[in-house]
PDB file of C-alpha atoms in Angstrom:
ATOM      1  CA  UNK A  24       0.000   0.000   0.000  1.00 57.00           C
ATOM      2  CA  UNK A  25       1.330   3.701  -0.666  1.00 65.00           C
ATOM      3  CA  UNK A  26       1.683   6.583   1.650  1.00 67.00           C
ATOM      4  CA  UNK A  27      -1.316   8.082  -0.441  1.00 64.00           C
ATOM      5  CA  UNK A  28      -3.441   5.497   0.445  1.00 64.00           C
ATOM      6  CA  UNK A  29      -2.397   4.968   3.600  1.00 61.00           C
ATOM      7  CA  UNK A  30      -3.394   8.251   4.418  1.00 69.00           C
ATOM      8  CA  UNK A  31      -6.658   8.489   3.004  1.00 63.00           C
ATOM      9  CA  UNK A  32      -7.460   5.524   4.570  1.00 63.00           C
ATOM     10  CA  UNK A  33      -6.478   7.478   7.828  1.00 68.00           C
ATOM     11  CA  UNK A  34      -8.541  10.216   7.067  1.00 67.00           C
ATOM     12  CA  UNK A  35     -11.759   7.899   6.093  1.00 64.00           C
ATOM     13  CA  UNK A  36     -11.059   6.377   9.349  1.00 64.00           C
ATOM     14  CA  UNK A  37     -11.211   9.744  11.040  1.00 59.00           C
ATOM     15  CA  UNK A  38     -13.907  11.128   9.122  1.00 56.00           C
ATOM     16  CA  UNK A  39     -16.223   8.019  10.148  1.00 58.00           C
ATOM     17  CA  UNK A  40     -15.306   7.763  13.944  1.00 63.00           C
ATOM     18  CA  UNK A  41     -15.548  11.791  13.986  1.00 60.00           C
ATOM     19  CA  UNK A  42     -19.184  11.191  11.810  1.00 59.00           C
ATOM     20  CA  UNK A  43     -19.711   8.409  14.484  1.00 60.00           C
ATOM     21  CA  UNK A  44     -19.412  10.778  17.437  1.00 63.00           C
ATOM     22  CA  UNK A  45     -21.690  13.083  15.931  1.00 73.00           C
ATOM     23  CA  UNK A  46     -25.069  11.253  15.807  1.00 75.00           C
ATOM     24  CA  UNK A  47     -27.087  10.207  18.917  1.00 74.00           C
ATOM     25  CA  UNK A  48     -30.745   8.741  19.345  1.00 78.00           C
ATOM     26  CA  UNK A  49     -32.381   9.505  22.365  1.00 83.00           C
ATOM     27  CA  UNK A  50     -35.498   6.704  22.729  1.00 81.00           C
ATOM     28  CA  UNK A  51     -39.160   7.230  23.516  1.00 83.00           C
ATOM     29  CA  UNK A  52     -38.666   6.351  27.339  1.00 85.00           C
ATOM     30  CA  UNK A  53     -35.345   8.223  27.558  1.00 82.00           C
ATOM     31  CA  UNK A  54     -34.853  12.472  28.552  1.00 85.00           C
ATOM     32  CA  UNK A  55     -31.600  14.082  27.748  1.00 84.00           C
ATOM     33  CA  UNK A  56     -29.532  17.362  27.896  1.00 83.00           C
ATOM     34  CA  UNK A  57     -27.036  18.464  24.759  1.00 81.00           C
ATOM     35  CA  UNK A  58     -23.983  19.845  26.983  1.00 83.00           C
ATOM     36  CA  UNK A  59     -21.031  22.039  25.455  1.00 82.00           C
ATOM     37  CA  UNK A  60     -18.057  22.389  27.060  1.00 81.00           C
ATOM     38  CA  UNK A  61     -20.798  21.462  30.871  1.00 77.00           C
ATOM     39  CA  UNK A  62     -22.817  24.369  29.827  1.00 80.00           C
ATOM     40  CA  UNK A  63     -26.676  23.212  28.582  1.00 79.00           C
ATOM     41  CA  UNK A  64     -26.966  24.143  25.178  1.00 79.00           C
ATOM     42  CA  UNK A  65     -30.284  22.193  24.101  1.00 79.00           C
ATOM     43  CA  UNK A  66     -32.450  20.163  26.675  1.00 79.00           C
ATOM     44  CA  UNK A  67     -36.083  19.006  26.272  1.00 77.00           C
ATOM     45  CA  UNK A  68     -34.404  16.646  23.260  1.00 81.00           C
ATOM     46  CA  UNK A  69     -37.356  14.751  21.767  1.00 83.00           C
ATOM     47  CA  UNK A  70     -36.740  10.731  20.466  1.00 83.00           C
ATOM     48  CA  UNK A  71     -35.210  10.282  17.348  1.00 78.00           C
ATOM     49  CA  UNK A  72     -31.364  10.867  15.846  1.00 79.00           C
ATOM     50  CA  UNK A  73     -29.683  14.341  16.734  1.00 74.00           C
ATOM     51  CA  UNK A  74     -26.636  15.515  15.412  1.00 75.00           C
ATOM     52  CA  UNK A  75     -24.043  17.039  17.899  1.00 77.00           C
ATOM     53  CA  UNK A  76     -20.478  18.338  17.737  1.00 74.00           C
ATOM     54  CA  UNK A  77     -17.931  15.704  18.091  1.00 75.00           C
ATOM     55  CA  UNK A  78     -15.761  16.144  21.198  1.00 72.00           C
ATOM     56  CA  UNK A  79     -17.041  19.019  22.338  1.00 77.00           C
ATOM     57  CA  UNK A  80     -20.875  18.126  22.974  1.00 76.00           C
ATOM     58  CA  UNK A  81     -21.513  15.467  25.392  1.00 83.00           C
ATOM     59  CA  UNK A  82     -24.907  14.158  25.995  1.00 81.00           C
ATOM     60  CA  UNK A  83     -26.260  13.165  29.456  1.00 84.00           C
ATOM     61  CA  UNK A  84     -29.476  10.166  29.159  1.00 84.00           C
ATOM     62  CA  UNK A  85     -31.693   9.848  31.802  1.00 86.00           C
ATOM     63  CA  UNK A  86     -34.663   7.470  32.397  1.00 84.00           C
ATOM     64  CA  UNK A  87     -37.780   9.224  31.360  1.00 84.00           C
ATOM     65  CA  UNK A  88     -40.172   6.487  32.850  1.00 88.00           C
ATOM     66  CA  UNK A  89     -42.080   6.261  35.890  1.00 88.00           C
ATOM     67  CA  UNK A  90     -39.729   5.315  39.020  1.00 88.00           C
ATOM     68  CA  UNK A  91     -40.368   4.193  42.297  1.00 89.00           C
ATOM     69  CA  UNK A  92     -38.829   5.587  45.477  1.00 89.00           C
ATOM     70  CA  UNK A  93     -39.088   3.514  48.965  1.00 89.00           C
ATOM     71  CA  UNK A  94     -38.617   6.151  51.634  1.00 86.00           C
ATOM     72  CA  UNK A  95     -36.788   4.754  54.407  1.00 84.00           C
ATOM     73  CA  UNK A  96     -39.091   4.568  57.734  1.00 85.00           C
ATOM     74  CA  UNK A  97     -39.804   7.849  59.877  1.00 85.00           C
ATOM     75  CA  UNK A  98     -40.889   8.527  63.534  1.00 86.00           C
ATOM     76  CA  UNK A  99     -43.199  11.324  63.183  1.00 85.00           C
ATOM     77  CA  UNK A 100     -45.621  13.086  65.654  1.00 84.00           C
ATOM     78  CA  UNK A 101     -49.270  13.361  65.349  1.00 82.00           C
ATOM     79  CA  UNK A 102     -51.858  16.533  66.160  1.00 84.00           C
ATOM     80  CA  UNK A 103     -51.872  14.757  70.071  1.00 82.00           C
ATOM     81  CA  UNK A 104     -48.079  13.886  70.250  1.00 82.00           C
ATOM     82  CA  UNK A 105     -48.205  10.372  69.745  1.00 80.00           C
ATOM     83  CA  UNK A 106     -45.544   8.817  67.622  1.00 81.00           C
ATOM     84  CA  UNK A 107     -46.041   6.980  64.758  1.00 83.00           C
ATOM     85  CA  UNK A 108     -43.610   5.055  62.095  1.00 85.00           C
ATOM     86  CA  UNK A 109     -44.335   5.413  58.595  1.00 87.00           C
ATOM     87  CA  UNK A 110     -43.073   3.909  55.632  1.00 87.00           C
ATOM     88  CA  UNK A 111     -44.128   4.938  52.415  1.00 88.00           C
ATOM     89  CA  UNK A 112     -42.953   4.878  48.695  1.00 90.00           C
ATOM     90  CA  UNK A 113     -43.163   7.597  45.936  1.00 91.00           C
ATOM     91  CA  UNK A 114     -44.046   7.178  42.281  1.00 92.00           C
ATOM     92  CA  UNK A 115     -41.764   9.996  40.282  1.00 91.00           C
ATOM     93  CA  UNK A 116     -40.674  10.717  37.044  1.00 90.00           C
ATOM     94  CA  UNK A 117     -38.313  13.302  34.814  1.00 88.00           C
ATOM     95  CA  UNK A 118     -40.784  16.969  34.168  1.00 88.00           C
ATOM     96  CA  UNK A 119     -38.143  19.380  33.102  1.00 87.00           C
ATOM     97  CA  UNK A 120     -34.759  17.971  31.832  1.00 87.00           C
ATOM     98  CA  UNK A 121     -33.128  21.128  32.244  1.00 87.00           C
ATOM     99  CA  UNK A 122     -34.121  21.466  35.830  1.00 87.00           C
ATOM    100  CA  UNK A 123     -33.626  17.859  36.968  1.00 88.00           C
ATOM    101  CA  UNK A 124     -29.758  18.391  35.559  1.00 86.00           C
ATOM    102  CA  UNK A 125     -29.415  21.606  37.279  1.00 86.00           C
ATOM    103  CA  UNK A 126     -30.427  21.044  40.337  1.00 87.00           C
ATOM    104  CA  UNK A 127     -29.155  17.076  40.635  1.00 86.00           C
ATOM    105  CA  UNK A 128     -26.348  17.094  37.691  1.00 83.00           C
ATOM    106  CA  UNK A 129     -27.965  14.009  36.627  1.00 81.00           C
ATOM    107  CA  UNK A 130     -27.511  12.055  39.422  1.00 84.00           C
ATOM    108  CA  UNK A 131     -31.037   9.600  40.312  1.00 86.00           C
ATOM    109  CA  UNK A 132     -29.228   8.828  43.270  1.00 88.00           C
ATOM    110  CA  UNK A 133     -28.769  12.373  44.330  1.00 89.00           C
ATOM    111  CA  UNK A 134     -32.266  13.089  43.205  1.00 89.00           C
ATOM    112  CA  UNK A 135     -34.041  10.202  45.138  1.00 89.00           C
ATOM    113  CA  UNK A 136     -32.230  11.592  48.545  1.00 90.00           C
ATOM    114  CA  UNK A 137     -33.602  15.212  47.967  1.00 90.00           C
ATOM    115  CA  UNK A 138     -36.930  13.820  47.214  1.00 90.00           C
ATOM    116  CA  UNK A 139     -37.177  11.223  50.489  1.00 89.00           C
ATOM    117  CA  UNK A 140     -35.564  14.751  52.338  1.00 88.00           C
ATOM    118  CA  UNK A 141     -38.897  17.131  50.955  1.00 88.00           C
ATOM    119  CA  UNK A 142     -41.511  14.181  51.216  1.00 88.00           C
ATOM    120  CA  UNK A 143     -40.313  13.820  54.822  1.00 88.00           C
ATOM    121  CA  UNK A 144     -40.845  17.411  55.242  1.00 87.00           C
ATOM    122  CA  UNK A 145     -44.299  17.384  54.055  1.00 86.00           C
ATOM    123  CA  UNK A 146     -45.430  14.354  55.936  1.00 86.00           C
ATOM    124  CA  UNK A 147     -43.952  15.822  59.020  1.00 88.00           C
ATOM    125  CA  UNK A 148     -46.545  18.659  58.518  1.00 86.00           C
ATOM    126  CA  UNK A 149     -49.422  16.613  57.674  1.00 83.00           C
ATOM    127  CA  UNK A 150     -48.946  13.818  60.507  1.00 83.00           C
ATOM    128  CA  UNK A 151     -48.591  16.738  62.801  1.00 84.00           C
ATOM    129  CA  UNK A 152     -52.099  18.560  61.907  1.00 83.00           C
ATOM    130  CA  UNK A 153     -54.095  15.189  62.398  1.00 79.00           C
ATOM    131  CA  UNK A 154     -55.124  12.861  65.372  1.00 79.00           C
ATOM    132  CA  UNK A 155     -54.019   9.246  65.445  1.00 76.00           C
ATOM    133  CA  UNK A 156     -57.233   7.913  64.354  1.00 78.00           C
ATOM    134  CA  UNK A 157     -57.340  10.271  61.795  1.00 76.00           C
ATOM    135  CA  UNK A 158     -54.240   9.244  60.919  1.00 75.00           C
ATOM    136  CA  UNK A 159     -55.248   5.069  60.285  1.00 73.00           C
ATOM    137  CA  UNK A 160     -59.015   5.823  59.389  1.00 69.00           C
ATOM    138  CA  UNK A 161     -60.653   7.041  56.297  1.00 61.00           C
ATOM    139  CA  UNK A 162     -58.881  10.284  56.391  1.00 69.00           C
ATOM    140  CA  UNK A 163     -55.708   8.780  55.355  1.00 72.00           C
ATOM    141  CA  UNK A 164     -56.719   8.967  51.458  1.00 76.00           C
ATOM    142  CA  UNK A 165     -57.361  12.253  51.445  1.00 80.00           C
ATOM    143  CA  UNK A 166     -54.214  12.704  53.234  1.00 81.00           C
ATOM    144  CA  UNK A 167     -52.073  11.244  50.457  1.00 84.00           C
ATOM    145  CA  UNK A 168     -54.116  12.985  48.001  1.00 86.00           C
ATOM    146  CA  UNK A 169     -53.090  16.164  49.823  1.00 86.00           C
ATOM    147  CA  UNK A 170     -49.227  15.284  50.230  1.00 86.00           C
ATOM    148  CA  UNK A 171     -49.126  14.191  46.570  1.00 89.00           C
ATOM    149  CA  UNK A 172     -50.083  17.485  45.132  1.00 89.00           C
ATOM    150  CA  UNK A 173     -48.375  19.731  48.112  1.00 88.00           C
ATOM    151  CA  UNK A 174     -45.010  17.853  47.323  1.00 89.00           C
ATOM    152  CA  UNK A 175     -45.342  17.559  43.548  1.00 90.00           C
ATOM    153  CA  UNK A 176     -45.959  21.670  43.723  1.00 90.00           C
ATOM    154  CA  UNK A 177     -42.608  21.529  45.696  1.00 89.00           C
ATOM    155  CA  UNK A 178     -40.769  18.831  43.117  1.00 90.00           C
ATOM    156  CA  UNK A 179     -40.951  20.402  40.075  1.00 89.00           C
ATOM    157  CA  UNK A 180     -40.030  23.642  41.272  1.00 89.00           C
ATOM    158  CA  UNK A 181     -37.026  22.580  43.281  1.00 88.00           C
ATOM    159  CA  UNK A 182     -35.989  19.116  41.534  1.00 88.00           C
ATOM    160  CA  UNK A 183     -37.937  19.264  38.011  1.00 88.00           C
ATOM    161  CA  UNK A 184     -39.337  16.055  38.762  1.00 90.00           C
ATOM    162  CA  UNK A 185     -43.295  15.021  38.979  1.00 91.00           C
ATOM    163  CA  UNK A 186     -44.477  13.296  41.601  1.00 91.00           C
ATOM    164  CA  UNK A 187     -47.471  11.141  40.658  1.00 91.00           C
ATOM    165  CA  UNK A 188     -48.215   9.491  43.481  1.00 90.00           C
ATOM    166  CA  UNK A 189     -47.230   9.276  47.039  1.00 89.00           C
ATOM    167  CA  UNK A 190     -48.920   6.181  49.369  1.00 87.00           C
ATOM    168  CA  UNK A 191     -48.022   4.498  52.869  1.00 84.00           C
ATOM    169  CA  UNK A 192     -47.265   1.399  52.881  1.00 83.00           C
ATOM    170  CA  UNK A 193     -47.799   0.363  56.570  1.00 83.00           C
ATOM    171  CA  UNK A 194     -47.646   2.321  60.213  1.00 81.00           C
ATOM    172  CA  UNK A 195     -46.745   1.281  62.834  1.00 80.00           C
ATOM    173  CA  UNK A 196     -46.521   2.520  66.457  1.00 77.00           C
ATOM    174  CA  UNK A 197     -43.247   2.086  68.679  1.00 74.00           C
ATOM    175  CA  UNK A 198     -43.106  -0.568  71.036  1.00 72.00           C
ATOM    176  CA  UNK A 199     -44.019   1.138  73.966  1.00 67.00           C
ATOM    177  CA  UNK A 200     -46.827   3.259  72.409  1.00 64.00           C
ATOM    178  CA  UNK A 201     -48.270   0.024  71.146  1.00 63.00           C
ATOM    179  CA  UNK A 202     -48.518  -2.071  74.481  1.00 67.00           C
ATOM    180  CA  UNK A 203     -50.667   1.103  75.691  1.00 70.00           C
ATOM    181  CA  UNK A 204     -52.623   1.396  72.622  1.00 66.00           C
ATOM    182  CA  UNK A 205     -53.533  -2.587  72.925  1.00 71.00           C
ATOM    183  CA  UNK A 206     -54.040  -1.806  76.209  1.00 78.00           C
ATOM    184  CA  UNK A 207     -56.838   0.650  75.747  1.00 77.00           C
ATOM    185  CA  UNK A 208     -58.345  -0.899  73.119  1.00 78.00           C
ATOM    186  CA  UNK A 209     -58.563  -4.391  74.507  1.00 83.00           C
ATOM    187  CA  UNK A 210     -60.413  -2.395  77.811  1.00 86.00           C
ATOM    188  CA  UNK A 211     -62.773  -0.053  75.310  1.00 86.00           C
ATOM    189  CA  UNK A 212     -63.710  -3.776  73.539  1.00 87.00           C
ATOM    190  CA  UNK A 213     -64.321  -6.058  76.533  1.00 89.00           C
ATOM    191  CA  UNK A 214     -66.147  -3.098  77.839  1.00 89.00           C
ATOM    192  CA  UNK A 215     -68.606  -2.502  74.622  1.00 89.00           C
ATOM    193  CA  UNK A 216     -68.419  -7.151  74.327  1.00 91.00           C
ATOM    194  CA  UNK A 217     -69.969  -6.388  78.049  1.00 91.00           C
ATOM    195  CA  UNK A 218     -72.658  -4.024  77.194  1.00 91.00           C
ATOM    196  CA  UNK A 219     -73.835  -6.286  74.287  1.00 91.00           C
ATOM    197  CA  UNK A 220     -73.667  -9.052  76.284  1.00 91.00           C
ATOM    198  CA  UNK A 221     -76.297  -7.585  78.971  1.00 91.00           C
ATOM    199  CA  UNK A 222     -78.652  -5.941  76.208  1.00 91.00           C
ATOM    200  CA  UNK A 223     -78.513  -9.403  75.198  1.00 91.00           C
ATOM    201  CA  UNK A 224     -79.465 -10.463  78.567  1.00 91.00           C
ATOM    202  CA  UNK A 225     -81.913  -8.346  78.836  1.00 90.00           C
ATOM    203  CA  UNK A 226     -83.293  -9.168  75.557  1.00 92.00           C
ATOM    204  CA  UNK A 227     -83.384 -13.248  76.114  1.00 92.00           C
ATOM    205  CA  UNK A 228     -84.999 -12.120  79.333  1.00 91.00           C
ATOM    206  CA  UNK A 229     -87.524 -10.264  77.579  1.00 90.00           C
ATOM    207  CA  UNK A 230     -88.266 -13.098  75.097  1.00 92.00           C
ATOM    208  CA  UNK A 231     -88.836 -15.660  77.223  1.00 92.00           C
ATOM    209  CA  UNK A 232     -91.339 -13.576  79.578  1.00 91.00           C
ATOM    210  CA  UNK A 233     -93.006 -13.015  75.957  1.00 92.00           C
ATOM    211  CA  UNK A 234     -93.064 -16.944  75.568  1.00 92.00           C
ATOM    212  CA  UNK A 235     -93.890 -18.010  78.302  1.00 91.00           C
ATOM    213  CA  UNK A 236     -97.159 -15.514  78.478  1.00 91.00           C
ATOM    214  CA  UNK A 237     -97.952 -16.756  75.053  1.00 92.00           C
ATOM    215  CA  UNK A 238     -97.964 -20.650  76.580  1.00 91.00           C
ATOM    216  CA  UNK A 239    -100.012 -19.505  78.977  1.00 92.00           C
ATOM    217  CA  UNK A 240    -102.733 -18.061  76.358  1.00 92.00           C
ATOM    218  CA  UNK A 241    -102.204 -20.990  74.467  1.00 92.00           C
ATOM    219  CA  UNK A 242    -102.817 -23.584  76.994  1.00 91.00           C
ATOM    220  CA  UNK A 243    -105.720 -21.635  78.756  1.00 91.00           C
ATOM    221  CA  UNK A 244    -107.033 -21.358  75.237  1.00 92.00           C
ATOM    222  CA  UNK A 245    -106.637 -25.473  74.459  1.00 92.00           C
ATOM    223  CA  UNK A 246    -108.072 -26.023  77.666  1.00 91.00           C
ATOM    224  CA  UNK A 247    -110.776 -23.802  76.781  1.00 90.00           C
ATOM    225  CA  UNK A 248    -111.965 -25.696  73.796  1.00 92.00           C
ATOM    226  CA  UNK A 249    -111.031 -29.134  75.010  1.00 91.00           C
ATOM    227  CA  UNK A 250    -114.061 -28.257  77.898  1.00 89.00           C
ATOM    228  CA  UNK A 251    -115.428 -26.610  75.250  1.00 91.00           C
ATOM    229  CA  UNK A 252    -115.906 -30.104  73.134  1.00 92.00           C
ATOM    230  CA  UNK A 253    -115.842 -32.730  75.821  1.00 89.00           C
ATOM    231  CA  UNK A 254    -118.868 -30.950  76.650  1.00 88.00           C
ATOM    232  CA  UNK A 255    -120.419 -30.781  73.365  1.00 89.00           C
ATOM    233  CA  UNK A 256    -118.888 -34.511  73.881  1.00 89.00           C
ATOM    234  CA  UNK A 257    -121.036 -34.984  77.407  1.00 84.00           C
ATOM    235  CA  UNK A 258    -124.438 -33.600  75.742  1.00 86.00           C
ATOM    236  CA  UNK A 259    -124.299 -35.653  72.685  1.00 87.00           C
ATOM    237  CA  UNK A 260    -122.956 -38.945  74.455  1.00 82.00           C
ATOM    238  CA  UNK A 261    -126.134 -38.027  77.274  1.00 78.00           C
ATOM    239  CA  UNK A 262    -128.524 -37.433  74.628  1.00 81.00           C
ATOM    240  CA  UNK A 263    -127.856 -40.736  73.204  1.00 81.00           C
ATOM    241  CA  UNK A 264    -128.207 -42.868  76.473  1.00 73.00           C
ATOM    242  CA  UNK A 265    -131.744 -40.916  77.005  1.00 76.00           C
ATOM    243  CA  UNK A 266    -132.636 -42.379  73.695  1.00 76.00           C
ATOM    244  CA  UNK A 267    -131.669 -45.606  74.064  1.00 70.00           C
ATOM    245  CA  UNK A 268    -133.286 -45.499  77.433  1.00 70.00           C
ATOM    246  CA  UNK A 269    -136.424 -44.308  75.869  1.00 74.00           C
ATOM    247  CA  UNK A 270    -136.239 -47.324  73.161  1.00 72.00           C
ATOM    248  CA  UNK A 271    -135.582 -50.209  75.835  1.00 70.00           C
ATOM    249  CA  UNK A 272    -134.939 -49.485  79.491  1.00 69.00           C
ATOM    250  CA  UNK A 273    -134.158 -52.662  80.230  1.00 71.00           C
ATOM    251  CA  UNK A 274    -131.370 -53.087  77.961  1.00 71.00           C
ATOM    252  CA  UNK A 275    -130.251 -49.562  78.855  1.00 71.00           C
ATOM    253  CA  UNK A 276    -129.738 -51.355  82.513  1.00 73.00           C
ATOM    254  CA  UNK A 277    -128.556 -54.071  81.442  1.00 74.00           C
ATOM    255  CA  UNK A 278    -125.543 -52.311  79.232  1.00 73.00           C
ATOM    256  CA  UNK A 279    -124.930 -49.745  81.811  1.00 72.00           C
ATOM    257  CA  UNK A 280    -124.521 -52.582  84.664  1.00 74.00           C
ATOM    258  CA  UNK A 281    -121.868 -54.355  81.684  1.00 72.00           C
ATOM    259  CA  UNK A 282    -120.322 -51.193  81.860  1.00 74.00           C
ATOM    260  CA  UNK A 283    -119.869 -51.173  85.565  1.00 72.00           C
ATOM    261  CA  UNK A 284    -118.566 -54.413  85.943  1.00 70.00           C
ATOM    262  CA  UNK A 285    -115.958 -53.266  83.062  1.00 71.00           C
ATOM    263  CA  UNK A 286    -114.789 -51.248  85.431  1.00 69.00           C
ATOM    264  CA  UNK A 287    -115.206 -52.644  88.556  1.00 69.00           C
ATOM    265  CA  UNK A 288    -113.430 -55.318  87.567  1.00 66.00           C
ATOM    266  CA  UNK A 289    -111.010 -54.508  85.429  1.00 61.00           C
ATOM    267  CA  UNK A 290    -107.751 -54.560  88.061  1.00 63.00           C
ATOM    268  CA  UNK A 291    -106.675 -57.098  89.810  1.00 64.00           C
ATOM    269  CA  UNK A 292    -106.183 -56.816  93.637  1.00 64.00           C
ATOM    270  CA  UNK A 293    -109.667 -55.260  94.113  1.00 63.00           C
ATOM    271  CA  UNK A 294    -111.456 -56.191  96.965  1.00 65.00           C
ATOM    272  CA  UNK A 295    -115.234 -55.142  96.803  1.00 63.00           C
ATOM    273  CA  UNK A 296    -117.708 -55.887  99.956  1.00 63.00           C
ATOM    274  CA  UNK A 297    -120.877 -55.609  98.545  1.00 63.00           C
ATOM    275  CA  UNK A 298    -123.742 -57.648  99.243  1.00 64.00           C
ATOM    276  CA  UNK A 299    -124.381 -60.668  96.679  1.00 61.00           C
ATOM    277  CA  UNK A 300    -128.427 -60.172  96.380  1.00 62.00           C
ATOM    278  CA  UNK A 301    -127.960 -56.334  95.841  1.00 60.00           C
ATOM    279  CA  UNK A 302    -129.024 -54.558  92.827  1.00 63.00           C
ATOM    280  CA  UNK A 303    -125.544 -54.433  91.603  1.00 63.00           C
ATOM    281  CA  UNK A 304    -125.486 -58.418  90.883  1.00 64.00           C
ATOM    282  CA  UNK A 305    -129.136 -58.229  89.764  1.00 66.00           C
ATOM    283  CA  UNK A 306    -128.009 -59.584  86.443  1.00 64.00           C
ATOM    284  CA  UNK A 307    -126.197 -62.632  88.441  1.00 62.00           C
ATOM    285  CA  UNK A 308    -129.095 -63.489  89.969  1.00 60.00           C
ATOM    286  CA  UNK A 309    -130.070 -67.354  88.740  1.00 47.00           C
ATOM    287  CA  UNK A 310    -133.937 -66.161  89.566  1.00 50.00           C
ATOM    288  CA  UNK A 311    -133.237 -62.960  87.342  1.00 45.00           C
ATOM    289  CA  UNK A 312    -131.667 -65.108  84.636  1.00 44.00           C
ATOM    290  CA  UNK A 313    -134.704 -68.273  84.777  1.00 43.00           C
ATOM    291  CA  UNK A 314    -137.141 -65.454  83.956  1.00 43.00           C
TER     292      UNK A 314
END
């Protein structure tokens, strides 16, 4: 190979690698900042290839999608002074390139501490304006909902980041706060299990008063119309003997005397002192029978 060619094939090389340098794509999920000589020249860079000057522009890529940040635990102090421990997480992402470089030069790291530092700020001020139970009740959404927009207000100004979302994840009380709180609240529920258990008393009580008045009304009433039809029973059973008796008195006696010695007789044991030629044996009688 000649020097001639030798040194155009140098300068290809250059031209290519220099070419090279000079084009950059920046992707649909990706932010970046156009620096020259660490001053911003162009920020704000939308996807697609660019064209910068080789060597002397360097480009700085940052993750434009949604991150999450897990803020370490906090003690903080509620409206009555109790202490609570929080721990929380923040959904985030790049707003304002030129911002987020300027006021974290790029660094996620350095831009996850300053956010943790402000949301700990603003929770400090909202668990301090509300009670405890305000604190783990309903309330607690709107809370967030507050936070959310009071630090993203605070975010983009300061960090040029959005905050889209800012939710606890569990609290907790310290050790010694929560052996008083079970404390309490095991007391305040025995004491409301207690008063159900005597309106319950008091209720069973009342029932069975109501049950047994209503056994009462029913029995008197059974009893009622069991008199009621034995003696409907009585009439018709009298009103048949009188007929029979009317039809043949004699073997009206004579069935009613069966009916006594049915009963006379009808146990064993009995002992009956009666006198053999009385009316009661008149049906015995061998004279009565002859006849």
């Amino acid at each position: 190979m000649s020097q001639k060619a030798f040194t155009g094939l140098i300068i290809s090389l250059v031209v290519v690698i220099l070419a090279w340098g000079s084009l950059f794509v920046i992707s649909e999920r990706e932010r970046a900042v156009q620096l020259r000589f660490g001053q911003v020249v162009r920020d704000s860079i939308p996807p697609g290839l660019h064209v910068k000057i080789p060597l002397v522009d360097k480009v700085k890529v940052f993750d434009g999608r949604l991150q999450t940040l897990d803020v370490p635990s906090e003690r903080f102090l509620t409206l009555e002074q109790k202490a609570v421990i929080v721990d929380s997480y923040i959904k985030w992402r790049i707003h304002n390139v030129y911002d987020f470089y300027r006021a974290t030069a790029g660094d996620v790291f350095r831009a996850s501490n300053l956010l943790a530092q402000r949301a700990e700020s603003s929770m400090r001020n909202q668990f301090g304006s509300l009670t405890l139970n305000e604190v783990v009740s309903g309330q607690r959404d709107e809370m967030m909902e507050e936070l959310t927009t009071t630090l993203n207000e605070v975010a983009q100004d300061e960090l040029g980041v959005s905050v889209m979302d800012v939710r606890i994840k569990r609290i907790d009380l310290p050790p010694q706060v929560s052996d008083s709180v079970f404390e309490r609240m095991s007391s305040e529920r025995e004491k409301e299990a207690q008063d159900y258990r005597s309106r319950g008393q008091e209720m069973a009580e009342g029932i069975m008063a109501n049950a047994d008045r209503e056994k009462q009304v029913v029995l008197a009433d059974a009893y009622r119309q069991s008199e009621m039809i034995r003696g409907d029973g009585d009439a018709r059973s009298a009103e048949i003997y009188a007929r029979a008796y009317q039809q043949d008195r004699e073997f009206y006696a004579f069935y009613r005397s069966l009916q006594a010695y049915k009963e006379s007789f009808g146990e064993s044991g009995n002992v009956m002192l009666i006198e053999p030629k009385g009316d009661f044996f008149r049906y015995f009688n061998h004279d009565k029978q002859g006849k």
